[in-house]
mmCIF file of C-alpha atoms and ligand atoms in Angstrom:
data_model
loop_
_atom_site.group_PDB
_atom_site.id
_atom_site.type_symbol
_atom_site.label_atom_id
_atom_site.label_comp_id
_atom_site.label_asym_id
_atom_site.label_seq_id
_atom_site.Cartn_x
_atom_site.Cartn_y
_atom_site.Cartn_z
ATOM 1 C CA MET A 909 109.869 161.860 259.190
ATOM 2 C CA GLN A 910 111.054 158.361 258.449
ATOM 3 C CA ILE A 911 108.986 155.952 256.418
ATOM 4 C CA ILE A 912 108.811 152.271 257.285
ATOM 5 C CA ALA A 913 107.156 150.182 254.590
ATOM 6 C CA ILE A 914 105.939 146.663 255.262
ATOM 7 C CA ALA A 915 105.705 144.461 252.210
ATOM 8 C CA GLN A 916 105.662 140.840 251.072
ATOM 9 C CA ARG A 917 104.193 139.371 247.895
ATOM 10 C CA LYS A 918 102.578 136.548 249.875
ATOM 11 C CA GLY A 919 99.275 137.110 251.680
ATOM 12 C CA GLY A 920 98.662 136.290 255.311
ATOM 13 C CA VAL A 921 102.301 136.423 256.468
ATOM 14 C CA GLY A 922 101.608 139.006 259.160
ATOM 15 C CA LYS A 923 102.196 142.350 257.398
ATOM 16 C CA THR A 924 99.230 144.064 258.997
ATOM 17 C CA THR A 925 99.909 142.486 262.387
ATOM 18 C CA LEU A 926 103.466 143.801 262.241
ATOM 19 C CA ALA A 927 102.369 147.241 260.977
ATOM 20 C CA VAL A 928 99.823 147.818 263.759
ATOM 21 C CA ASN A 929 101.967 146.456 266.578
ATOM 22 C CA LEU A 930 105.143 148.195 265.453
ATOM 23 C CA ALA A 931 103.187 151.448 265.356
ATOM 24 C CA GLY A 932 101.901 150.731 268.864
ATOM 25 C CA GLU A 933 105.379 150.011 270.142
ATOM 26 C CA LEU A 934 106.835 153.197 268.646
ATOM 27 C CA VAL A 935 104.004 155.244 270.169
ATOM 28 C CA ARG A 936 104.669 153.622 273.526
ATOM 29 C CA ARG A 937 108.269 154.800 273.165
ATOM 30 C CA GLY A 938 107.102 158.366 272.765
ATOM 31 C CA ARG A 939 107.279 158.631 268.981
ATOM 32 C CA SER A 940 104.397 159.948 266.892
ATOM 33 C CA VAL A 941 103.215 157.602 264.163
ATOM 34 C CA THR A 942 100.810 157.629 261.238
ATOM 35 C CA LEU A 943 99.831 154.233 259.922
ATOM 36 C CA VAL A 944 98.974 154.380 256.234
ATOM 37 C CA ASP A 945 96.822 151.436 255.228
ATOM 38 C CA ALA A 946 97.573 151.180 251.512
ATOM 39 C CA ASP A 947 95.829 147.826 251.102
ATOM 40 C CA PRO A 948 92.312 147.880 249.576
ATOM 41 C CA GLN A 949 91.489 145.073 252.046
ATOM 42 C CA ALA A 950 91.843 147.736 254.773
ATOM 43 C CA SER A 951 92.669 145.310 257.599
ATOM 44 C CA ALA A 952 94.730 147.848 259.575
ATOM 45 C CA PHE A 953 91.911 150.355 259.185
ATOM 46 C CA ASP A 954 89.471 147.722 260.516
ATOM 47 C CA TRP A 955 91.819 147.062 263.452
ATOM 48 C CA ALA A 956 91.535 150.762 264.320
ATOM 49 C CA LEU A 957 87.743 150.967 264.069
ATOM 50 C CA PRO A 958 87.082 150.466 267.819
ATOM 51 C CA ARG A 959 89.304 153.575 268.295
ATOM 52 C CA ARG A 960 91.546 151.969 270.894
ATOM 53 C CA LEU A 961 94.909 152.022 269.138
ATOM 54 C CA GLY A 962 96.283 155.398 270.202
ATOM 55 C CA PHE A 963 97.543 156.448 266.776
ATOM 56 C CA VAL A 964 95.977 157.464 263.487
ATOM 57 C CA VAL A 965 95.334 154.855 260.799
ATOM 58 C CA ARG A 966 94.614 156.367 257.392
ATOM 59 C CA ASN A 967 93.059 154.176 254.743
ATOM 60 C CA ASP A 968 94.818 155.665 251.738
ATOM 61 C CA VAL A 969 95.396 153.508 248.676
ATOM 62 C CA PRO A 970 97.254 155.420 245.953
ATOM 63 C CA THR A 971 95.830 155.432 242.458
ATOM 64 C CA VAL A 972 98.205 154.408 239.681
ATOM 65 C CA ALA A 973 98.586 158.048 238.605
ATOM 66 C CA GLY A 974 98.424 159.493 242.116
ATOM 67 C CA GLY A 975 101.679 158.246 243.606
ATOM 68 C CA VAL A 976 103.319 161.642 244.011
ATOM 69 C CA SER A 977 100.396 163.233 245.839
ATOM 70 C CA TRP A 978 100.067 160.099 247.977
ATOM 71 C CA VAL A 979 103.705 160.422 249.076
ATOM 72 C CA LYS A 980 103.288 164.167 249.692
ATOM 73 C CA SER A 981 100.244 163.537 251.880
ATOM 74 C CA ILE A 982 102.222 161.022 253.931
ATOM 75 C CA TYR A 983 104.977 163.588 254.602
ATOM 76 C CA LYS A 984 102.318 166.196 255.381
ATOM 77 C CA SER A 985 101.108 164.193 258.364
ATOM 78 C CA GLY A 986 104.289 165.387 260.066
ATOM 79 C CA THR A 987 104.659 162.516 262.526
ATOM 80 C CA ASP A 988 108.044 161.065 263.488
ATOM 81 C CA PHE A 989 107.253 157.912 261.529
ATOM 82 C CA ALA A 990 104.873 156.793 258.853
ATOM 83 C CA ILE A 991 104.308 153.068 258.616
ATOM 84 C CA ILE A 992 102.886 151.819 255.323
ATOM 85 C CA ASP A 993 100.960 148.554 255.337
ATOM 86 C CA SER A 994 100.935 147.332 251.754
ATOM 87 C CA PRO A 995 98.914 144.728 249.862
ATOM 88 C CA ALA A 996 100.187 141.222 249.070
ATOM 89 C CA ASP A 997 101.578 141.889 245.621
ATOM 90 C CA LEU A 998 104.526 143.529 243.891
ATOM 91 C CA GLY A 999 102.512 146.152 242.021
ATOM 92 C CA SER A 1000 102.408 149.925 242.077
ATOM 93 C CA VAL A 1001 102.120 150.318 245.863
ATOM 94 C CA PHE A 1002 105.156 148.096 246.342
ATOM 95 C CA LYS A 1003 107.121 150.197 243.838
ATOM 96 C CA LEU A 1004 106.196 153.399 245.682
ATOM 97 C CA CYS A 1005 107.164 151.791 248.989
ATOM 98 C CA VAL A 1006 110.622 150.849 247.716
ATOM 99 C CA GLU A 1007 111.067 154.323 246.234
ATOM 100 C CA VAL A 1008 110.296 156.239 249.429
ATOM 101 C CA ALA A 1009 110.971 153.914 252.364
ATOM 102 C CA ASP A 1010 113.767 154.582 254.838
ATOM 103 C CA LEU A 1011 113.304 150.988 255.940
ATOM 104 C CA LEU A 1012 111.630 148.042 254.280
ATOM 105 C CA LEU A 1013 110.299 145.327 256.599
ATOM 106 C CA LEU A 1014 109.606 142.026 254.969
ATOM 107 C CA PRO A 1015 107.716 139.519 257.126
ATOM 108 C CA CYS A 1016 107.960 135.857 256.199
ATOM 109 C CA GLY A 1017 106.397 132.759 257.723
ATOM 110 C CA PRO A 1018 108.107 129.377 258.061
ATOM 111 C CA SER A 1019 106.921 127.718 254.848
ATOM 112 C CA SER A 1020 108.591 127.345 251.485
ATOM 113 C CA LEU A 1021 105.669 129.190 249.900
ATOM 114 C CA ASP A 1022 106.385 132.206 252.110
ATOM 115 C CA LEU A 1023 110.128 131.908 251.598
ATOM 116 C CA ASN A 1024 109.819 131.740 247.805
ATOM 117 C CA ALA A 1025 107.612 134.820 247.892
ATOM 118 C CA ALA A 1026 110.155 136.573 250.132
ATOM 119 C CA LYS A 1027 112.881 135.810 247.588
ATOM 120 C CA GLN A 1028 110.739 137.249 244.803
ATOM 121 C CA THR A 1029 109.982 140.311 246.913
ATOM 122 C CA VAL A 1030 113.680 140.944 247.611
ATOM 123 C CA ALA A 1031 114.527 140.416 243.929
ATOM 124 C CA ARG A 1032 111.813 142.809 242.743
ATOM 125 C CA ALA A 1033 112.875 145.456 245.266
ATOM 126 C CA SER A 1034 116.413 145.342 243.917
ATOM 127 C CA GLU A 1035 115.117 146.036 240.382
ATOM 128 C CA ILE A 1036 113.333 149.227 241.416
ATOM 129 C CA SER A 1037 115.514 152.279 241.122
ATOM 130 C CA ARG A 1038 115.009 155.016 243.650
ATOM 131 C CA PRO A 1039 114.790 158.706 242.914
ATOM 132 C CA LEU A 1040 117.084 159.134 245.959
ATOM 133 C CA PRO A 1041 120.883 159.078 245.861
ATOM 134 C CA ASP A 1042 121.278 156.494 248.615
ATOM 135 C CA GLY A 1043 120.565 153.272 246.734
ATOM 136 C CA GLN A 1044 118.168 150.633 247.974
ATOM 137 C CA PRO A 1045 116.389 151.085 251.305
ATOM 138 C CA PRO A 1046 117.778 149.037 254.199
ATOM 139 C CA THR A 1047 115.736 145.865 254.452
ATOM 140 C CA LEU A 1048 114.968 143.794 257.539
ATOM 141 C CA LEU A 1049 113.556 140.319 257.073
ATOM 142 C CA VAL A 1050 111.161 139.423 259.901
ATOM 143 C CA PRO A 1051 110.420 135.750 260.618
ATOM 144 C CA THR A 1052 106.740 135.533 261.574
ATOM 145 C CA LYS A 1053 104.328 132.904 262.909
ATOM 146 C CA VAL A 1054 107.342 130.956 264.128
ATOM 147 C CA ASP A 1055 106.970 127.755 266.164
ATOM 148 C CA MET A 1056 110.420 127.065 267.570
ATOM 149 C CA SER A 1057 109.414 123.555 268.638
ATOM 150 C CA VAL A 1058 109.451 122.384 265.028
ATOM 151 C CA LEU A 1059 112.251 122.249 262.479
ATOM 152 C CA GLU A 1060 110.598 124.717 260.106
ATOM 153 C CA GLY A 1061 110.463 127.323 262.869
ATOM 154 C CA GLN A 1062 114.126 126.829 263.739
ATOM 155 C CA GLN A 1063 115.208 127.041 260.102
ATOM 156 C CA ILE A 1064 113.395 130.159 258.948
ATOM 157 C CA ALA A 1065 115.862 132.752 260.303
ATOM 158 C CA PRO A 1066 118.987 131.100 258.780
ATOM 159 C CA GLU A 1067 117.125 130.563 255.504
ATOM 160 C CA LEU A 1068 116.127 134.209 255.402
ATOM 161 C CA ALA A 1069 119.717 135.259 256.144
ATOM 162 C CA GLU A 1070 120.698 133.693 252.808
ATOM 163 C CA LEU A 1071 118.708 136.404 251.051
ATOM 164 C CA GLY A 1072 121.476 138.853 251.881
ATOM 165 C CA HIS A 1073 119.700 141.185 254.307
ATOM 166 C CA ASP A 1074 119.633 141.459 258.087
ATOM 167 C CA VAL A 1075 117.144 139.265 259.902
ATOM 168 C CA ALA A 1076 115.128 140.734 262.784
ATOM 169 C CA PRO A 1077 114.243 138.810 265.940
ATOM 170 C CA HIS A 1078 111.390 136.425 265.183
ATOM 171 C CA ILE A 1079 107.703 136.767 265.988
ATOM 172 C CA SER A 1080 106.212 133.528 267.321
ATOM 173 C CA PHE A 1081 102.928 132.038 266.277
ATOM 174 C CA ASP A 1082 100.714 133.344 269.093
ATOM 175 C CA ILE A 1083 96.950 133.515 269.283
ATOM 176 C CA SER A 1084 97.224 136.774 271.277
ATOM 177 C CA TYR A 1085 97.761 138.627 267.984
ATOM 178 C CA VAL A 1086 94.452 137.312 266.659
ATOM 179 C CA ARG A 1087 92.680 138.284 269.881
ATOM 180 C CA ALA A 1088 94.285 141.732 269.985
ATOM 181 C CA PHE A 1089 92.814 142.374 266.533
ATOM 182 C CA THR A 1090 89.390 141.179 267.694
ATOM 183 C CA VAL A 1091 89.313 143.757 270.481
ATOM 184 C CA GLY A 1092 90.991 146.513 268.429
ATOM 185 C CA GLN A 1093 94.098 146.819 270.586
ATOM 186 C CA THR A 1094 97.831 146.557 270.052
ATOM 187 C CA ILE A 1095 99.580 143.605 271.637
ATOM 188 C CA SER A 1096 101.277 145.962 274.121
ATOM 189 C CA ALA A 1097 97.864 147.103 275.361
ATOM 190 C CA TYR A 1098 96.112 143.740 275.101
ATOM 191 C CA ALA A 1099 98.801 141.563 276.676
ATOM 192 C CA PRO A 1100 101.413 143.819 278.306
ATOM 193 C CA GLY A 1101 104.540 141.949 279.344
ATOM 194 C CA SER A 1102 103.515 138.797 277.462
ATOM 195 C CA SER A 1103 106.023 136.982 275.281
ATOM 196 C CA ALA A 1104 104.246 138.387 272.215
ATOM 197 C CA ASP A 1105 104.642 141.914 273.591
ATOM 198 C CA LEU A 1106 108.339 141.339 274.334
ATOM 199 C CA GLU A 1107 108.940 139.915 270.870
ATOM 200 C CA MET A 1108 107.306 142.904 269.228
ATOM 201 C CA ARG A 1109 109.474 145.226 271.339
ATOM 202 C CA ALA A 1110 112.558 143.397 270.081
ATOM 203 C CA VAL A 1111 111.468 143.796 266.462
ATOM 204 C CA ALA A 1112 110.767 147.499 267.036
ATOM 205 C CA GLU A 1113 114.240 147.933 268.532
ATOM 206 C CA ALA A 1114 115.826 146.217 265.534
ATOM 207 C CA ALA A 1115 113.893 148.570 263.256
ATOM 208 C CA LEU A 1116 114.966 151.649 265.244
ATOM 209 C CA ARG A 1117 118.613 150.542 265.200
ATOM 210 C CA THR A 1118 118.523 150.009 261.446
ATOM 211 C CA LEU A 1119 117.071 153.505 261.060
ATOM 212 C CA GLY A 1120 119.901 154.921 263.162
ATOM 213 C CA GLN A 1121 117.455 155.966 265.861
ATOM 214 C CA PRO A 1122 118.186 155.806 269.577
ATOM 215 C CA VAL A 1123 116.555 152.836 271.231
ATOM 216 C CA ARG A 1124 115.044 154.451 274.288
ATOM 217 C CA ARG A 1125 113.234 152.347 276.837
ATOM 218 C CA PRO A 1126 109.470 152.846 276.847
ATOM 219 C CA PHE A 1127 108.610 155.609 279.288
ATOM 220 C CA ARG A 1128 104.952 154.817 279.482
ATOM 221 C CA ALA A 1129 103.551 151.399 280.382
ATOM 222 C CA ARG A 1130 99.966 150.735 279.328
HETATM 223 N N1 ATP B 1051 102.403 135.860 264.941
HETATM 224 C C1 ATP B 1051 101.166 135.449 264.705
HETATM 225 N N2 ATP B 1051 100.645 134.401 265.397
HETATM 226 C C2 ATP B 1051 99.370 133.981 265.163
HETATM 227 N N3 ATP B 1051 98.564 134.526 264.243
HETATM 228 C C3 ATP B 1051 99.027 135.550 263.525
HETATM 229 C C4 ATP B 1051 100.347 136.076 263.706
HETATM 230 N N4 ATP B 1051 100.535 137.102 262.842
HETATM 231 C C5 ATP B 1051 99.390 137.213 262.164
HETATM 232 N N5 ATP B 1051 98.480 136.296 262.562
HETATM 233 C C6 ATP B 1051 97.139 136.087 262.033
HETATM 234 O O1 ATP B 1051 97.270 135.632 260.688
HETATM 235 C C7 ATP B 1051 96.296 136.260 259.861
HETATM 236 C C8 ATP B 1051 96.999 137.064 258.767
HETATM 237 O O2 ATP B 1051 97.756 138.087 259.408
HETATM 238 P P1 ATP B 1051 97.875 139.530 258.754
HETATM 239 O O3 ATP B 1051 96.526 140.026 258.359
HETATM 240 O O4 ATP B 1051 98.680 140.348 259.669
HETATM 241 O O5 ATP B 1051 98.711 139.153 257.455
HETATM 242 P P2 ATP B 1051 98.917 140.023 256.127
HETATM 243 O O6 ATP B 1051 100.230 139.626 255.587
HETATM 244 O O7 ATP B 1051 98.684 141.450 256.419
HETATM 245 O O8 ATP B 1051 97.740 139.477 255.221
HETATM 246 P P3 ATP B 1051 97.241 140.134 253.828
HETATM 247 O O9 ATP B 1051 98.279 139.783 252.827
HETATM 248 O O10 ATP B 1051 95.931 139.436 253.590
HETATM 249 O O11 ATP B 1051 97.117 141.604 254.040
HETATM 250 C C9 ATP B 1051 95.436 137.111 260.779
HETATM 251 O O12 ATP B 1051 94.322 136.352 261.177
HETATM 252 C C10 ATP B 1051 96.348 137.375 261.971
HETATM 253 O O13 ATP B 1051 95.635 137.590 263.176
HETATM 254 MG MG1 MG B 1052 97.440 142.854 255.539
#
């Protein structure tokens, strides 16, 4: 199993949207996925309530003392991937994520508030030592809610690149993500072939490449 953790100190940057739709995209590519909603807000869990997602979402927030059993239970699920959707802070869940993740995804919107929080998130991650011999987890910065028709949208990817990690293809600001949540579907099911769907595929492929996984074409269209 490989663990993909999604984290950013700032709220509302699209962590849950990325977590759910990345899971959907990996499932569409034939991988098995468990989504661990480690945010007490439980937005990913709510997204799954209509039971239309096609993968399991576990609402499982670790207690401060329960980190080890939380990690063990994630591995026990035995799926190809576990995706952890974390809360908007740099507390104990974030620390666990950095300790166990094979890949850290850090979404960031095109505002200086988001960018400052992304910098703090990257800095905090680098302070956390891992119990693994391989140093820090690879980190992909994901520009989110991007409007390429304005300067801020055009600047976010180069600004993120200055943080010293790879930058994934961007996710545009698109109301389809809001609507997909409303009906309890992934973007690939709600709006197959749409620009939002294609963008999410590109982000999933960047994640797979960073994990050293083959990027197979989806064999099943929904
Ligand atoms: N690319 C996008 N385009 C338009 N709206 C988006 C996009 N991504 C997310 N949203 C919307 O923005 C809001 C916040 O998104 P989301 O819940 O994914 O962020 P979050 O980082 O998980 O927030 P929190 O920190 O509160 O957990 C939601 O209403 C969501 O539908
Ligand atoms: Mg969230």
